[in-house]
């Protein structure tokens, strides 16, 4: 499959690593051409099954059906506005942990989540999925923590869109868990926030992972 990632930072690297490991081709849209080209080359080096990678400048048209917003939550509204006409029909993956200015809570409005706020902003026909917010960037590069494949929790209101993201997750060697409707993003964002707050006390340097165990 061909996938577009908006951004060329840590999560673009992490998610991109798993996507190319699954044989998917990537287009990175980056504000900094050097960052984008360097990451595209890095990801190409670990790509499998002929997957290709390219970096193009931010603002270029989006050609792919799956788009991953690997940017800070504060940048999302402006980007959605900019790309609004191109979004209908696409799956838009929201990965944010919308921390507040003091990093001691979430900035999402009470009774909502960043993912639901994004879903209200996009044009009709855009399918918003929450995923990857509970997996730290470097654990995605590794794919496993303590010998266990990462769990990727996926929330959304469109079953087909969630199935597509689940297939991409599994192809990259990870374990996909459909947690229900997009409103479950409230719990996923809480989980992501909790995971961040635990890094200092546990000394785990953003290399820990949430794992759901069952027989
Ligand atoms: N890092 C993690 O372990 C982790 C885990 C789970 C979820 N997340 C979420 O993932 C998202 C990305 O985090 P990250 O760690 O990858 O951040 P990052 O390393 O700082 O990368 C952010 C990327 O977004 C780009 N960007 C920022 N503002 C933009 C704008 N207005 N228009 C276009 N591009 C813009 C940046 O470009 P420039 O370099 O040009 O600024 C950069 O390429 C965040 O929402 C975060 O909450 C992160």
Short mmCIF file of C-alpha atoms and ligand atoms in Angstrom, two decimals:
data_model
loop_
_atom_site.label_atom_id
_atom_site.label_comp_id
_atom_site.label_asym_id
_atom_site.label_seq_id
_atom_site.Cartn_x
_atom_site.Cartn_y
_atom_site.Cartn_z
CA UNK A 1 0.00 0.00 0.00
CA UNK A 2 1.10 3.62 -0.47
CA UNK A 3 0.95 5.81 2.61
CA UNK A 4 1.61 9.50 3.22
CA UNK A 5 3.14 10.71 6.46
CA UNK A 6 2.88 14.41 7.28
CA UNK A 7 6.02 15.31 9.23
CA UNK A 8 9.53 13.89 9.33
CA UNK A 9 10.23 13.75 13.06
CA UNK A 10 10.48 11.01 15.66
CA UNK A 11 7.08 9.42 15.08
CA UNK A 12 7.45 9.60 11.30
CA UNK A 13 10.63 7.57 11.81
CA UNK A 14 8.97 5.11 14.21
CA UNK A 15 5.75 4.50 12.31
CA UNK A 16 7.59 4.71 8.98
CA UNK A 17 10.00 1.97 10.08
CA UNK A 18 7.15 -0.43 10.78
CA UNK A 19 5.30 0.49 7.58
CA UNK A 20 8.27 -0.15 5.28
CA UNK A 21 9.07 -3.34 7.23
CA UNK A 22 5.61 -4.46 6.12
CA UNK A 23 6.44 -3.71 2.49
CA UNK A 24 4.46 -0.45 2.26
CA UNK A 25 5.74 2.52 0.27
CA UNK A 26 5.94 5.93 1.92
CA UNK A 27 5.74 9.54 0.91
CA UNK A 28 6.94 11.96 3.58
CA UNK A 29 5.69 15.53 3.45
CA UNK A 30 8.22 17.67 5.23
CA UNK A 31 8.73 21.39 5.81
CA UNK A 32 12.50 20.88 5.85
CA UNK A 33 13.69 19.22 2.61
CA UNK A 34 16.92 17.97 4.22
CA UNK A 35 15.09 16.33 7.14
CA UNK A 36 12.64 14.70 4.78
CA UNK A 37 15.29 13.40 2.38
CA UNK A 38 17.44 12.06 5.22
CA UNK A 39 14.53 10.21 6.81
CA UNK A 40 13.35 8.85 3.45
CA UNK A 41 16.86 7.44 2.84
CA UNK A 42 17.02 5.98 6.37
CA UNK A 43 13.66 4.27 5.95
CA UNK A 44 14.52 2.99 2.49
CA UNK A 45 17.52 1.21 3.98
CA UNK A 46 15.20 -0.94 6.14
CA UNK A 47 12.37 -1.31 3.60
CA UNK A 48 11.27 -4.78 2.55
CA UNK A 49 9.57 -6.32 -0.48
CA UNK A 50 10.50 -3.48 -2.80
CA UNK A 51 8.87 -0.74 -0.73
CA UNK A 52 9.89 2.74 -1.85
CA UNK A 53 10.28 5.96 0.10
CA UNK A 54 10.29 9.57 -1.05
CA UNK A 55 10.22 12.97 0.58
CA UNK A 56 8.42 15.92 -0.95
CA UNK A 57 7.80 19.39 0.32
CA UNK A 58 4.99 20.11 2.72
CA UNK A 59 2.10 21.62 0.79
CA UNK A 60 2.43 19.20 -2.14
CA UNK A 61 -0.76 17.30 -3.02
CA UNK A 62 -1.55 14.14 -1.05
CA UNK A 63 -1.99 11.19 -3.41
CA UNK A 64 -2.42 8.30 -0.97
CA UNK A 65 -5.53 6.98 0.72
CA UNK A 66 -3.92 6.62 4.14
CA UNK A 67 -2.49 9.78 5.72
CA UNK A 68 -0.69 9.83 9.05
CA UNK A 69 -0.55 13.15 10.89
CA UNK A 70 2.87 12.85 12.59
CA UNK A 71 2.88 16.44 13.84
CA UNK A 72 2.20 18.18 17.18
CA UNK A 73 -1.49 18.50 18.02
CA UNK A 74 -1.15 22.28 17.89
CA UNK A 75 -0.35 22.06 14.16
CA UNK A 76 -3.27 19.84 13.18
CA UNK A 77 -6.02 22.44 12.71
CA UNK A 78 -3.96 24.55 10.32
CA UNK A 79 -2.86 21.48 8.34
CA UNK A 80 -6.42 20.16 8.07
CA UNK A 81 -7.57 23.53 6.83
CA UNK A 82 -4.76 23.60 4.26
CA UNK A 83 -5.50 20.08 2.97
CA UNK A 84 -9.27 20.11 3.48
CA UNK A 85 -10.22 19.72 -0.18
CA UNK A 86 -8.03 16.62 -0.53
CA UNK A 87 -9.19 14.72 2.55
CA UNK A 88 -12.61 13.26 1.64
CA UNK A 89 -12.29 9.52 1.05
CA UNK A 90 -9.02 9.26 2.92
CA UNK A 91 -8.16 7.61 6.23
CA UNK A 92 -6.59 10.23 8.49
CA UNK A 93 -4.60 8.78 11.38
CA UNK A 94 -4.37 10.97 14.50
CA UNK A 95 -1.46 9.93 16.76
CA UNK A 96 -1.26 12.81 19.21
CA UNK A 97 -0.81 13.05 22.94
CA UNK A 98 -2.23 16.56 23.41
CA UNK A 99 -0.37 17.57 26.56
CA UNK A 100 -1.26 20.91 28.10
CA UNK A 101 1.20 23.78 28.47
CA UNK A 102 2.37 22.59 31.89
CA UNK A 103 2.63 18.91 30.87
CA UNK A 104 0.49 17.86 33.80
CA UNK A 105 -2.70 17.04 31.93
CA UNK A 106 -4.39 16.90 28.55
CA UNK A 107 -5.42 19.93 26.55
CA UNK A 108 -8.46 18.21 24.99
CA UNK A 109 -11.81 19.73 26.01
CA UNK A 110 -13.59 17.90 28.85
CA UNK A 111 -15.69 15.03 27.52
CA UNK A 112 -13.76 14.89 24.28
CA UNK A 113 -10.37 13.94 22.81
CA UNK A 114 -8.06 15.43 20.24
CA UNK A 115 -9.12 12.72 17.79
CA UNK A 116 -12.81 13.65 18.16
CA UNK A 117 -11.99 17.35 17.78
CA UNK A 118 -10.11 16.52 14.57
CA UNK A 119 -13.07 14.47 13.34
CA UNK A 120 -15.24 17.58 13.78
CA UNK A 121 -12.79 19.67 11.71
CA UNK A 122 -12.37 17.42 8.66
CA UNK A 123 -14.69 17.49 5.67
CA UNK A 124 -17.40 14.83 5.34
CA UNK A 125 -16.10 11.51 4.04
CA UNK A 126 -12.76 11.74 5.89
CA UNK A 127 -12.34 8.74 8.17
CA UNK A 128 -10.42 9.64 11.33
CA UNK A 129 -8.67 6.85 13.21
CA UNK A 130 -6.73 7.15 16.48
CA UNK A 131 -3.65 4.93 16.65
CA UNK A 132 0.01 4.82 17.74
CA UNK A 133 -0.36 7.44 20.52
CA UNK A 134 0.50 4.88 23.22
CA UNK A 135 3.67 3.62 21.46
CA UNK A 136 6.86 5.63 21.90
CA UNK A 137 8.85 6.48 18.78
CA UNK A 138 11.97 4.48 19.57
CA UNK A 139 9.97 1.41 20.54
CA UNK A 140 8.33 1.56 17.11
CA UNK A 141 11.76 1.59 15.47
CA UNK A 142 12.64 -1.52 17.48
CA UNK A 143 9.19 -3.08 16.98
CA UNK A 144 9.45 -4.99 20.24
CA UNK A 145 10.02 -4.29 23.93
CA UNK A 146 11.35 -7.07 26.16
CA UNK A 147 10.89 -9.51 23.29
CA UNK A 148 7.18 -8.70 22.90
CA UNK A 149 5.66 -7.10 19.81
CA UNK A 150 4.12 -3.72 20.60
CA UNK A 151 0.38 -3.44 21.04
CA UNK A 152 -1.14 -0.69 18.90
CA UNK A 153 -4.55 0.42 20.17
CA UNK A 154 -6.89 1.62 17.42
CA UNK A 155 -10.10 3.64 17.84
CA UNK A 156 -12.46 4.83 15.13
CA UNK A 157 -16.04 4.92 13.89
CA UNK A 158 -15.38 3.33 10.49
CA UNK A 159 -14.80 -0.43 10.64
CA UNK A 160 -13.12 -0.64 7.23
CA UNK A 161 -10.71 2.16 8.07
CA UNK A 162 -9.76 0.47 11.34
CA UNK A 163 -9.29 -2.84 9.50
CA UNK A 164 -6.91 -1.15 7.03
CA UNK A 165 -4.82 0.35 9.84
CA UNK A 166 -4.86 -2.97 11.72
CA UNK A 167 -3.50 -4.76 8.62
CA UNK A 168 -0.69 -2.21 8.29
CA UNK A 169 0.15 -2.61 11.99
CA UNK A 170 0.23 -6.41 11.77
CA UNK A 171 2.27 -6.39 8.54
CA UNK A 172 4.87 -4.35 10.41
CA UNK A 173 5.18 -7.06 13.06
CA UNK A 174 3.06 -5.36 15.72
CA UNK A 175 -0.18 -6.41 17.41
CA UNK A 176 -3.31 -4.42 16.53
CA UNK A 177 -6.12 -4.06 19.08
CA UNK A 178 -9.39 -2.46 17.99
CA UNK A 179 -10.61 -0.66 21.11
CA UNK A 180 -13.93 0.55 19.71
CA UNK A 181 -15.41 3.86 18.52
CA UNK A 182 -13.48 7.10 18.12
CA UNK A 183 -14.71 8.22 21.55
CA UNK A 184 -12.37 5.56 23.04
CA UNK A 185 -9.61 7.98 22.00
CA UNK A 186 -10.36 9.74 25.31
CA UNK A 187 -9.05 6.69 27.16
CA UNK A 188 -6.16 6.19 24.71
CA UNK A 189 -5.06 9.80 25.18
CA UNK A 190 -5.26 9.29 28.96
CA UNK A 191 -3.19 6.14 28.59
CA UNK A 192 -0.63 7.95 26.43
CA UNK A 193 -0.39 10.73 29.01
CA UNK A 194 0.02 8.23 31.85
CA UNK A 195 2.77 6.43 29.93
CA UNK A 196 4.63 9.73 29.54
CA UNK A 197 4.32 10.63 33.24
CA UNK A 198 5.70 7.22 34.25
CA UNK A 199 8.96 7.59 32.33
CA UNK A 200 10.67 9.70 35.01
CA UNK A 201 9.65 7.60 38.04
CA UNK A 202 10.38 4.31 36.28
CA UNK A 203 13.55 5.54 34.56
CA UNK A 204 12.47 3.80 31.37
CA UNK A 205 13.64 6.54 28.97
CA UNK A 206 10.61 6.26 26.67
CA UNK A 207 11.42 2.63 25.93
CA UNK A 208 8.49 1.10 27.84
CA UNK A 209 5.31 -0.20 26.22
CA UNK A 210 1.72 -0.95 27.17
CA UNK A 211 0.95 -4.65 26.74
CA UNK A 212 -2.43 -6.32 27.14
CA UNK A 213 -1.89 -9.90 28.27
CA UNK A 214 -4.49 -12.60 27.83
CA UNK A 215 -4.48 -16.39 27.67
N1 LIG B 1 7.65 10.94 20.25
C1 LIG B 1 6.89 9.95 20.73
O1 LIG B 1 7.39 8.95 21.30
C2 LIG B 1 5.39 10.01 20.55
C3 LIG B 1 4.62 8.91 20.97
C4 LIG B 1 3.25 8.91 20.72
C5 LIG B 1 2.65 10.00 20.11
N2 LIG B 1 3.42 11.06 19.75
C6 LIG B 1 2.75 12.19 19.05
O2 LIG B 1 3.28 12.22 17.73
C7 LIG B 1 3.25 13.54 17.21
C8 LIG B 1 4.62 13.87 16.62
O3 LIG B 1 5.59 13.75 17.65
P1 LIG B 1 7.14 13.63 17.30
O4 LIG B 1 7.80 13.13 18.54
O5 LIG B 1 7.33 12.91 16.02
O6 LIG B 1 7.52 15.16 17.10
P2 LIG B 1 8.77 15.76 16.31
O7 LIG B 1 9.91 14.81 16.35
O8 LIG B 1 8.96 17.12 16.87
O9 LIG B 1 8.27 15.86 14.79
C9 LIG B 1 7.19 16.69 14.45
C10 LIG B 1 7.16 16.88 12.95
O10 LIG B 1 6.04 17.71 12.65
C11 LIG B 1 6.46 18.78 11.80
N3 LIG B 1 5.61 19.94 12.01
C12 LIG B 1 5.44 20.66 13.15
N4 LIG B 1 4.57 21.65 12.95
C13 LIG B 1 4.21 21.60 11.65
C14 LIG B 1 3.35 22.37 10.84
N5 LIG B 1 2.66 23.42 11.33
N6 LIG B 1 3.21 22.04 9.54
C15 LIG B 1 3.89 20.98 9.04
N7 LIG B 1 4.72 20.19 9.75
C16 LIG B 1 4.88 20.50 11.04
C17 LIG B 1 7.88 19.02 12.23
O11 LIG B 1 8.54 19.75 11.23
P3 LIG B 1 9.71 20.80 11.60
O12 LIG B 1 10.92 19.96 11.94
O13 LIG B 1 9.85 21.61 10.36
O14 LIG B 1 9.23 21.60 12.79
C18 LIG B 1 8.39 17.58 12.40
O15 LIG B 1 8.73 17.03 11.14
C19 LIG B 1 2.84 14.44 18.39
O16 LIG B 1 1.50 14.78 18.23
C20 LIG B 1 3.04 13.57 19.63
O17 LIG B 1 2.11 13.88 20.65
C21 LIG B 1 4.76 11.11 19.96
#
